[in-house]
Coordinates of C-alpha atoms and ligand atoms in Angstrom, one line a residue:
M58 CA 0.0 0.0 0.0
H59 CA 1.5 3.3 -1.0
M60 CA 0.6 6.5 0.6
H61 CA -0.3 9.4 -1.7
W62 CA 2.1 12.3 -1.2
K63 CA -0.8 14.8 -0.7
V64 CA -1.8 12.9 2.5
C65 CA 1.8 12.2 3.4
P66 CA 2.5 14.3 6.5
W67 CA 6.2 14.6 6.0
V68 CA 6.5 15.8 2.4
S69 CA 7.6 19.4 2.9
D70 CA 8.6 19.1 6.5
A71 CA 11.6 21.3 7.3
K72 CA 13.0 18.7 9.6
A73 CA 12.8 15.9 7.0
T74 CA 16.5 16.3 6.3
N75 CA 17.3 15.3 9.8
A76 CA 14.9 12.4 9.6
R77 CA 16.7 11.0 6.5
A78 CA 20.1 11.3 8.2
S79 CA 18.7 9.7 11.4
A80 CA 17.3 6.9 9.4
A81 CA 20.6 6.4 7.6
R82 CA 22.5 6.2 10.9
L83 CA 20.0 3.7 12.3
L84 CA 20.1 1.6 9.2
D85 CA 23.9 1.5 9.4
Q86 CA 23.6 0.1 12.9
V87 CA 21.5 -2.8 11.5
V88 CA 23.4 -3.3 8.2
S89 CA 27.0 -2.9 9.5
G90 CA 26.5 -3.2 13.3
R91 CA 24.2 -6.3 12.8
R92 CA 21.9 -5.0 15.6
S93 CA 18.2 -5.7 15.5
L94 CA 16.0 -3.0 14.0
N95 CA 13.7 -3.0 17.1
E96 CA 16.6 -2.4 19.4
V97 CA 18.1 0.5 17.4
L98 CA 14.7 2.1 16.7
K99 CA 13.8 2.0 20.4
I100 CA 16.9 4.0 21.3
G101 CA 17.1 6.1 18.1
L102 CA 13.5 7.3 18.2
Q103 CA 13.8 8.5 21.8
N104 CA 15.8 11.5 20.6
I105 CA 13.2 12.6 18.0
A106 CA 10.5 14.7 19.5
D107 CA 8.5 15.4 16.4
G108 CA 5.9 12.7 15.7
R109 CA 6.0 13.2 11.9
E110 CA 9.8 13.0 11.8
R111 CA 9.6 9.8 13.9
A112 CA 7.1 8.3 11.4
L113 CA 9.4 9.1 8.5
V114 CA 12.4 7.6 10.2
Q115 CA 10.4 4.4 10.8
E116 CA 9.1 4.3 7.3
L117 CA 12.5 4.7 5.8
A118 CA 14.1 2.2 8.1
Y119 CA 11.5 -0.5 7.6
G120 CA 11.1 0.1 3.9
T121 CA 14.8 0.2 3.1
L122 CA 15.4 -3.1 4.9
R123 CA 12.3 -4.7 3.4
W124 CA 13.6 -3.9 -0.1
Y125 CA 17.3 -4.0 0.8
Y126 CA 18.4 -6.8 -1.6
Q127 CA 16.7 -5.0 -4.5
L128 CA 17.9 -1.5 -3.7
D129 CA 21.4 -2.8 -3.1
A130 CA 21.5 -4.5 -6.6
L131 CA 20.3 -1.1 -8.1
L132 CA 23.0 0.7 -6.2
Q133 CA 25.7 -1.6 -7.5
C134 CA 24.6 -0.8 -11.1
L135 CA 24.6 2.9 -10.4
L136 CA 28.0 3.2 -8.7
N137 CA 31.3 3.1 -10.7
K138 CA 33.1 1.7 -7.7
P139 CA 31.7 0.6 -4.3
L140 CA 31.6 3.1 -1.4
K141 CA 34.3 2.8 1.2
K142 CA 33.5 0.8 4.4
R143 CA 33.8 4.0 6.5
D144 CA 31.0 5.5 4.4
S145 CA 28.5 2.8 5.3
D146 CA 26.2 5.5 6.7
L147 CA 26.2 7.3 3.4
R148 CA 25.5 4.0 1.6
C149 CA 22.5 3.5 3.8
L150 CA 21.4 7.1 3.0
V151 CA 21.6 6.4 -0.7
L152 CA 19.7 3.1 -0.3
S153 CA 17.0 4.9 1.6
G154 CA 16.9 7.6 -1.2
L155 CA 16.4 4.8 -3.8
Y156 CA 13.6 3.4 -1.6
Q157 CA 11.9 6.8 -1.6
L158 CA 12.1 6.9 -5.4
A159 CA 11.1 3.3 -6.0
R160 CA 8.5 2.7 -3.4
M161 CA 7.2 5.8 -1.7
A162 CA 4.7 8.1 -3.4
L163 CA 6.8 11.2 -2.8
P164 CA 7.5 13.8 -5.5
S165 CA 10.9 12.7 -6.8
H166 CA 12.5 16.2 -6.4
V167 CA 11.6 16.1 -2.7
A168 CA 13.1 12.7 -2.3
I169 CA 16.3 13.6 -4.1
N170 CA 16.8 17.1 -2.7
E171 CA 16.2 16.1 0.9
T172 CA 18.4 13.0 0.6
V173 CA 21.2 15.1 -0.9
Q174 CA 20.9 17.6 2.0
A175 CA 21.0 14.7 4.5
A176 CA 24.5 13.9 3.3
R177 CA 25.6 17.2 4.8
V178 CA 23.9 16.4 8.1
L179 CA 26.0 13.2 8.1
D180 CA 29.1 15.4 7.7
K181 CA 29.6 14.2 4.2
A182 CA 29.2 17.3 2.2
W183 CA 31.8 16.0 -0.3
A184 CA 29.3 13.3 -1.3
T185 CA 26.3 15.5 -2.2
G186 CA 27.2 15.3 -5.9
L187 CA 27.5 11.6 -5.8
V188 CA 24.2 11.1 -4.0
N189 CA 22.5 13.4 -6.5
A190 CA 24.0 11.6 -9.4
V191 CA 23.0 8.2 -8.2
L192 CA 19.4 9.2 -7.4
R193 CA 19.0 11.1 -10.7
G194 CA 20.7 8.2 -12.6
Y195 CA 18.0 5.9 -11.1
Q196 CA 15.3 8.2 -12.2
R197 CA 16.6 8.4 -15.8
R198 CA 17.5 4.7 -16.3
K199 CA 14.8 3.1 -14.2
P200 CA 13.3 0.6 -16.7
Q201 CA 16.8 -0.5 -17.9
L202 CA 18.1 -0.9 -14.4
E203 CA 15.1 -2.9 -13.3
A204 CA 15.6 -5.2 -16.3
D205 CA 19.3 -5.5 -15.5
I206 CA 18.8 -6.7 -11.9
G207 CA 16.1 -9.1 -13.0
D208 CA 18.5 -12.0 -13.3
S209 CA 19.2 -12.0 -9.6
A210 CA 16.7 -13.9 -7.5
A211 CA 17.8 -12.0 -4.4
A212 CA 17.1 -8.7 -6.2
L213 CA 13.9 -9.8 -7.8
Y214 CA 12.3 -11.2 -4.6
A215 CA 14.2 -8.9 -2.2
H216 CA 15.3 -11.7 0.0
P217 CA 18.7 -13.3 0.6
G218 CA 19.7 -15.9 -2.0
W219 CA 20.3 -18.7 0.6
L220 CA 16.8 -18.3 2.1
I221 CA 15.2 -18.3 -1.4
E222 CA 17.0 -21.6 -2.1
R223 CA 15.8 -23.2 1.1
L224 CA 12.2 -22.0 0.5
V225 CA 12.3 -23.5 -3.0
Q226 CA 13.4 -26.8 -1.5
D227 CA 10.9 -26.8 1.4
W228 CA 7.9 -25.3 -0.5
P229 CA 8.3 -26.1 -4.2
D230 CA 4.7 -24.9 -4.9
D231 CA 4.5 -22.0 -2.5
W232 CA 7.9 -20.4 -2.2
E233 CA 7.0 -17.4 -4.4
T234 CA 3.9 -16.7 -2.3
I235 CA 6.0 -16.9 0.9
L236 CA 8.5 -14.4 -0.5
W237 CA 5.8 -12.1 -1.7
A238 CA 4.2 -12.2 1.7
G239 CA 7.6 -11.4 3.3
N240 CA 7.6 -8.1 1.4
Q241 CA 4.2 -6.9 2.6
R242 CA 3.4 -4.5 5.4
P243 CA 1.9 -6.5 8.3
P244 CA -1.5 -5.7 9.7
L245 CA -1.9 -4.5 13.3
S246 CA -3.8 -7.4 15.1
L247 CA -5.2 -7.2 18.6
R248 CA -6.3 -9.8 21.1
V249 CA -9.1 -8.7 23.4
N250 CA -8.7 -9.6 27.1
Q251 CA -11.7 -11.8 27.6
Q252 CA -11.4 -11.5 31.3
Q253 CA -12.2 -7.8 31.0
T254 CA -14.3 -7.3 27.9
T255 CA -15.7 -9.0 24.8
R256 CA -14.8 -8.7 21.1
P257 CA -18.1 -7.0 20.1
D258 CA -17.8 -4.5 23.0
Y259 CA -14.2 -3.6 22.1
L260 CA -15.1 -3.3 18.4
A261 CA -17.8 -0.9 19.5
L262 CA -15.3 1.1 21.6
L263 CA -12.9 1.3 18.6
Q264 CA -15.7 2.5 16.4
R265 CA -16.6 5.3 18.9
E266 CA -13.0 6.4 18.8
G267 CA -13.1 6.4 15.0
I268 CA -10.7 3.5 14.6
K269 CA -11.9 1.1 11.9
A270 CA -11.5 -2.6 12.7
A271 CA -13.0 -6.0 12.1
P272 CA -12.9 -9.5 13.7
L273 CA -9.8 -11.5 12.9
A274 CA -10.5 -14.8 11.0
H275 CA -10.0 -18.1 12.9
T276 CA -9.7 -16.4 16.3
L277 CA -12.2 -16.0 19.1
H278 CA -10.9 -12.7 20.4
G279 CA -8.8 -11.2 17.6
I280 CA -9.3 -7.9 15.9
K281 CA -7.6 -6.4 12.9
L282 CA -7.3 -2.7 12.5
E283 CA -7.9 -1.3 9.0
V284 CA -5.0 1.2 9.5
P285 CA -2.4 0.6 12.2
V286 CA -2.2 3.1 15.1
P287 CA 0.3 3.5 17.9
V288 CA -0.6 1.3 20.9
D289 CA -1.1 4.3 23.1
A290 CA -4.0 5.4 20.8
L291 CA -5.8 2.1 21.6
P292 CA -8.6 2.7 24.1
G293 CA -8.0 0.8 27.3
F294 CA -4.5 -0.5 26.3
D295 CA -2.9 0.7 29.5
T296 CA -5.6 -0.9 31.7
G297 CA -5.3 -4.2 29.9
L298 CA -8.4 -4.4 27.7
V299 CA -6.3 -5.4 24.7
S300 CA -2.9 -6.7 23.6
V301 CA -1.1 -6.6 20.3
Q302 CA -0.8 -10.2 18.9
D303 CA -0.9 -11.7 15.4
A304 CA -3.8 -14.0 14.5
A305 CA -1.5 -17.0 14.1
A306 CA 0.0 -16.6 17.6
Q307 CA -3.6 -16.3 19.0
L308 CA -4.3 -19.8 17.8
T309 CA -1.8 -21.3 20.3
A310 CA -3.9 -21.2 23.5
G311 CA -6.9 -22.9 21.9
L312 CA -4.7 -25.9 21.0
L313 CA -3.6 -26.5 24.5
E314 CA -7.0 -27.9 25.7
L315 CA -6.8 -25.9 28.8
A316 CA -9.1 -26.9 31.7
P317 CA -9.5 -25.9 35.4
G318 CA -6.9 -27.5 37.7
L319 CA -4.1 -28.1 35.1
H320 CA -0.5 -27.0 35.7
V321 CA 0.9 -25.2 32.7
L322 CA 4.5 -24.5 31.8
D323 CA 5.3 -21.8 29.2
A324 CA 9.0 -22.7 28.7
C325 CA 10.1 -19.9 26.4
A326 CA 7.7 -17.2 27.6
A327 CA 9.1 -13.7 26.9
P328 CA 7.7 -11.2 26.1
G329 CA 4.6 -13.1 27.4
G330 CA 2.0 -12.8 24.7
K331 CA 1.1 -16.5 24.9
T332 CA 1.4 -16.7 28.7
A333 CA -1.1 -13.9 29.0
H334 CA -3.4 -15.5 26.5
I335 CA -3.3 -18.8 28.4
L336 CA -4.3 -17.0 31.6
E337 CA -7.0 -15.1 29.9
T338 CA -8.4 -18.2 28.3
E339 CA -8.6 -20.4 31.5
P340 CA -8.6 -18.5 34.8
G341 CA -9.2 -21.8 36.7
L342 CA -5.7 -23.3 36.0
A343 CA -3.9 -24.7 39.1
S344 CA -0.8 -22.8 38.1
V345 CA 1.0 -21.1 35.2
T346 CA 4.8 -21.1 35.2
A347 CA 6.5 -18.8 32.7
I348 CA 10.2 -19.1 32.2
D349 CA 12.7 -17.5 30.0
I350 CA 16.5 -17.4 29.8
D351 CA 16.7 -13.7 29.0
E352 CA 16.2 -11.7 32.1
R353 CA 15.6 -8.4 30.3
R354 CA 12.9 -9.9 28.2
L355 CA 11.4 -11.7 31.2
R356 CA 10.7 -8.2 32.7
L357 CA 8.4 -7.7 29.7
V358 CA 6.4 -10.8 30.8
E359 CA 6.0 -9.2 34.2
D360 CA 5.0 -5.9 32.7
N361 CA 2.5 -7.5 30.3
L362 CA 0.9 -9.6 33.0
A363 CA 0.6 -6.6 35.4
R364 CA -1.0 -4.4 32.6
L365 CA -3.5 -7.2 31.9
G366 CA -4.3 -7.9 35.6
L367 CA -3.0 -11.5 35.4
A368 CA -0.6 -13.4 37.6
A369 CA 1.8 -16.3 36.9
R370 CA 5.0 -17.7 38.5
V371 CA 7.7 -16.0 36.4
L372 CA 11.1 -17.5 36.5
H373 CA 14.5 -16.6 35.1
A374 CA 15.7 -20.0 34.1
D375 CA 17.1 -22.2 31.3
A376 CA 14.5 -24.6 29.9
A377 CA 17.4 -26.8 28.7
E378 CA 18.5 -27.4 32.3
P379 CA 15.4 -28.1 34.3
A380 CA 17.3 -29.7 37.1
S381 CA 18.5 -26.2 38.0
W382 CA 15.0 -24.8 38.6
C383 CA 12.5 -27.7 38.6
D384 CA 12.1 -29.6 41.9
G385 CA 10.3 -32.7 40.6
E386 CA 7.1 -30.8 39.5
S387 CA 5.3 -31.9 36.4
Y388 CA 3.1 -30.0 34.1
E389 CA 0.1 -31.5 32.2
R390 CA 0.5 -28.8 29.5
I391 CA 3.8 -27.5 28.2
L392 CA 4.1 -24.8 25.6
L393 CA 7.5 -24.8 23.9
D394 CA 7.5 -21.7 21.7
V395 CA 11.2 -22.2 20.8
P396 CA 13.7 -19.6 19.5
C397 CA 13.7 -20.0 15.8
S398 CA 14.8 -18.4 12.5
A399 CA 11.6 -16.2 12.5
T400 CA 11.3 -16.7 8.8
G401 CA 7.5 -16.7 9.1
V402 CA 7.5 -13.1 10.5
I403 CA 9.9 -11.4 8.0
R404 CA 7.1 -8.9 7.1
R405 CA 7.1 -7.7 10.7
H406 CA 10.9 -7.8 11.1
P407 CA 12.5 -7.1 7.7
D408 CA 16.0 -6.9 9.4
I409 CA 15.8 -10.7 9.6
K410 CA 16.7 -10.8 5.9
L411 CA 20.1 -9.3 6.7
L412 CA 20.7 -10.6 10.2
R413 CA 19.9 -14.2 9.8
R414 CA 22.7 -16.4 8.3
P415 CA 22.5 -20.0 6.9
A416 CA 24.7 -21.2 9.8
D417 CA 22.2 -19.9 12.3
I418 CA 19.6 -22.4 11.2
S419 CA 21.6 -25.5 12.1
S420 CA 22.5 -24.1 15.6
L421 CA 18.8 -23.2 16.1
V422 CA 17.8 -26.7 15.1
S423 CA 20.1 -28.2 17.7
R424 CA 18.9 -25.8 20.4
Q425 CA 15.3 -26.7 19.6
A426 CA 16.0 -30.4 19.8
Q427 CA 17.8 -29.9 23.1
L428 CA 14.8 -28.0 24.5
L429 CA 12.3 -30.6 23.3
S430 CA 14.3 -33.4 25.0
A431 CA 14.7 -31.4 28.2
M432 CA 11.0 -30.6 28.5
W433 CA 9.7 -34.0 27.8
P434 CA 10.4 -35.6 31.2
L435 CA 8.4 -32.8 32.9
L436 CA 5.3 -34.0 31.2
P437 CA 3.2 -36.6 33.0
A438 CA 1.6 -39.5 31.1
G439 CA -1.5 -38.2 29.3
G440 CA 0.0 -34.7 29.2
M441 CA 0.4 -32.6 26.1
L442 CA 3.4 -30.6 24.8
L443 CA 2.7 -28.0 22.1
Y444 CA 5.8 -27.2 20.0
T445 CA 5.5 -23.9 18.1
T446 CA 7.8 -21.8 15.9
C447 CA 7.3 -18.7 13.8
S448 CA 9.5 -20.4 11.1
V449 CA 8.6 -21.8 7.7
L450 CA 11.7 -24.0 7.4
A451 CA 11.1 -27.8 7.5
D452 CA 14.3 -28.4 9.6
E453 CA 12.9 -26.4 12.5
N454 CA 9.3 -27.7 12.0
E455 CA 8.1 -31.0 10.6
R456 CA 11.6 -32.6 10.4
Q457 CA 12.4 -31.5 14.0
T458 CA 9.2 -32.9 15.5
A459 CA 9.2 -36.1 13.3
R460 CA 12.7 -36.8 14.6
F461 CA 11.6 -36.2 18.1
L462 CA 8.7 -38.7 17.7
E463 CA 11.1 -41.3 16.3
D464 CA 13.5 -40.9 19.3
H465 CA 10.7 -40.8 21.9
P466 CA 8.5 -43.9 21.7
D467 CA 6.3 -42.6 24.5
A468 CA 5.4 -39.5 22.4
V469 CA 2.5 -39.6 19.9
E470 CA 1.4 -36.9 17.6
Q471 CA -2.1 -35.5 18.2
K472 CA -3.3 -34.3 14.8
I473 CA -4.5 -30.7 14.7
A474 CA -7.9 -30.8 12.9
V475 CA -8.7 -27.2 12.1
S476 CA -9.8 -25.1 9.2
W477 CA -6.6 -23.0 9.0
G478 CA -3.1 -23.9 7.8
R479 CA -2.0 -27.1 6.2
P480 CA -1.0 -30.5 7.5
C481 CA 2.7 -31.4 7.4
A482 CA 4.4 -34.8 7.8
C483 CA 4.1 -33.9 11.5
G484 CA 2.2 -30.8 12.8
R485 CA 0.5 -28.0 10.9
Q486 CA 1.9 -25.0 9.1
I487 CA 0.4 -21.6 8.5
L488 CA 2.3 -19.9 5.6
P489 CA 2.8 -16.1 5.9
G490 CA 0.0 -14.2 4.4
E491 CA -2.6 -17.0 4.8
D492 CA -5.7 -14.9 5.8
D493 CA -3.2 -12.2 6.5
M494 CA -1.6 -14.2 9.3
D495 CA 2.1 -14.6 10.2
G496 CA 3.9 -17.8 9.2
F497 CA 3.6 -20.2 12.2
Y498 CA 4.1 -23.9 12.9
F499 CA 2.3 -26.0 15.6
A500 CA 2.8 -29.7 16.6
C501 CA 0.9 -31.3 19.5
M502 CA 2.5 -34.2 21.2
R503 CA 0.9 -36.4 23.8
K504 CA 2.8 -38.6 26.3
Q505 CA 1.3 -42.1 26.2
L506 CA -0.4 -43.4 29.3
Ligands
SAM629 C1 9.8 -17.1 20.2 S1 10.3 -16.3 21.6 C2 8.9 -16.6 22.7 C3 7.7 -15.7 22.5 C4 6.7 -15.9 23.6 N1 6.3 -17.2 23.7 C5 5.5 -15.0 23.3 O1 4.5 -15.5 22.8 O2 5.5 -13.8 23.7 C6 11.5 -17.4 22.2 C7 12.0 -17.1 23.6 O3 12.8 -18.2 24.0 C8 13.7 -17.7 25.0 N2 14.7 -18.8 25.1 C9 15.7 -19.2 24.3 N3 16.5 -20.2 24.8 C10 15.9 -20.5 26.0 C11 16.2 -21.4 27.1 N4 17.2 -22.3 26.9 N5 15.4 -21.4 28.2 C12 14.3 -20.6 28.3 N6 14.0 -19.6 27.3 C13 14.8 -19.6 26.2 C14 14.2 -16.5 24.3 O4 14.8 -15.6 25.3 C15 12.9 -15.9 23.7 O5 12.3 -15.0 24.6

């Protein structure tokens, strides 16, 4: 969806130059510093008081990363020689300039002039001619350049080549759809706190506030906003009426067959979206234990539960080493929402395209296998372990769980019979974009009596 420039709040903003320079610096921290976009934006946006400027920085950062592999291929065609390593901020500025020309509905003279001026703000006045020449060159030669980069799959699909290859292998009929979905802007999806309100009541509240929204397919308490808004603009967000959560993630709690009196373990809980949903779904549970290895992220679980008026036992612990925190307790339900490649949520986190590397996948696969094996003894006979990822890679999903079943004769797969997703050799996969959901994988495993 492109915004028309006439309704674009930042077009002739005097501060836009700074926004472009700020975006270039933040992008450089992701591209060269290999830091996550969320992390750098959280800090970077704090220093920008003007709301419109913040919106532009965000748009440039997300958009440039989303289309990075395409923009980079264009840049390589447009430069006579590569920019020096020490000019990586300038390189990010030019990429964001190309993004404005290629993908934002801004008047091209605004995009070019403001980007050229931003080079001065980066203390690189020497480069204004170069920035100008590259951006004008793109304007002039656009059709030819686009044809020239068409031979490269990475440029064409705006994803890294190694990931495209893996998707072609794993999803021979769907890889293009997955890549296309990875380049879309994600919807803002909400989960209504059923302990405090109902979906129809919250929809009515949104309508009164002039926020257009509709129920989310497949979910009982999900809502999709027509146009995303900042969370602090959501009525009752602070007092826990609602949380932000994608539709696919909202399907997890329903698969756990929650019932009063059960003990539930959420073994990889932070930031607590699913812990909270479990508590909202079944207030009669005997206990909910939420653990995470990352102490900083675990604080987000505590904050979220407090905001929503919910309570759980929150532990800073390593799920792979239960002996260090578990004193013989067992849990009839275990949710294992493992760390994964996040290849199903690239539309939300376009920096994954740059930050994830092929070698990460094999180390994630071994960590996941280790976590599965460590959790299994905590499940009593008859209990259920739900393994989930936001990945679309078979190694982390169906191959991982099929191997686990082979190695654990007391584990049986409980088929997930639902109207969404598609069955795999083991478990069920939602591909990104299906009914506008994130890519997500689920496998239910029962311990035999
Ligand atoms: C996919 S995220 C969980 C998202 C969470 N379930 C939610 O819905 O909000 C995976 C989490 O696993 C945690 N993690 C990774 N290794 C772990 C381990 N060995 N023990 C416990 N938590 C771990 C990470 O810190 C991360 O917070």
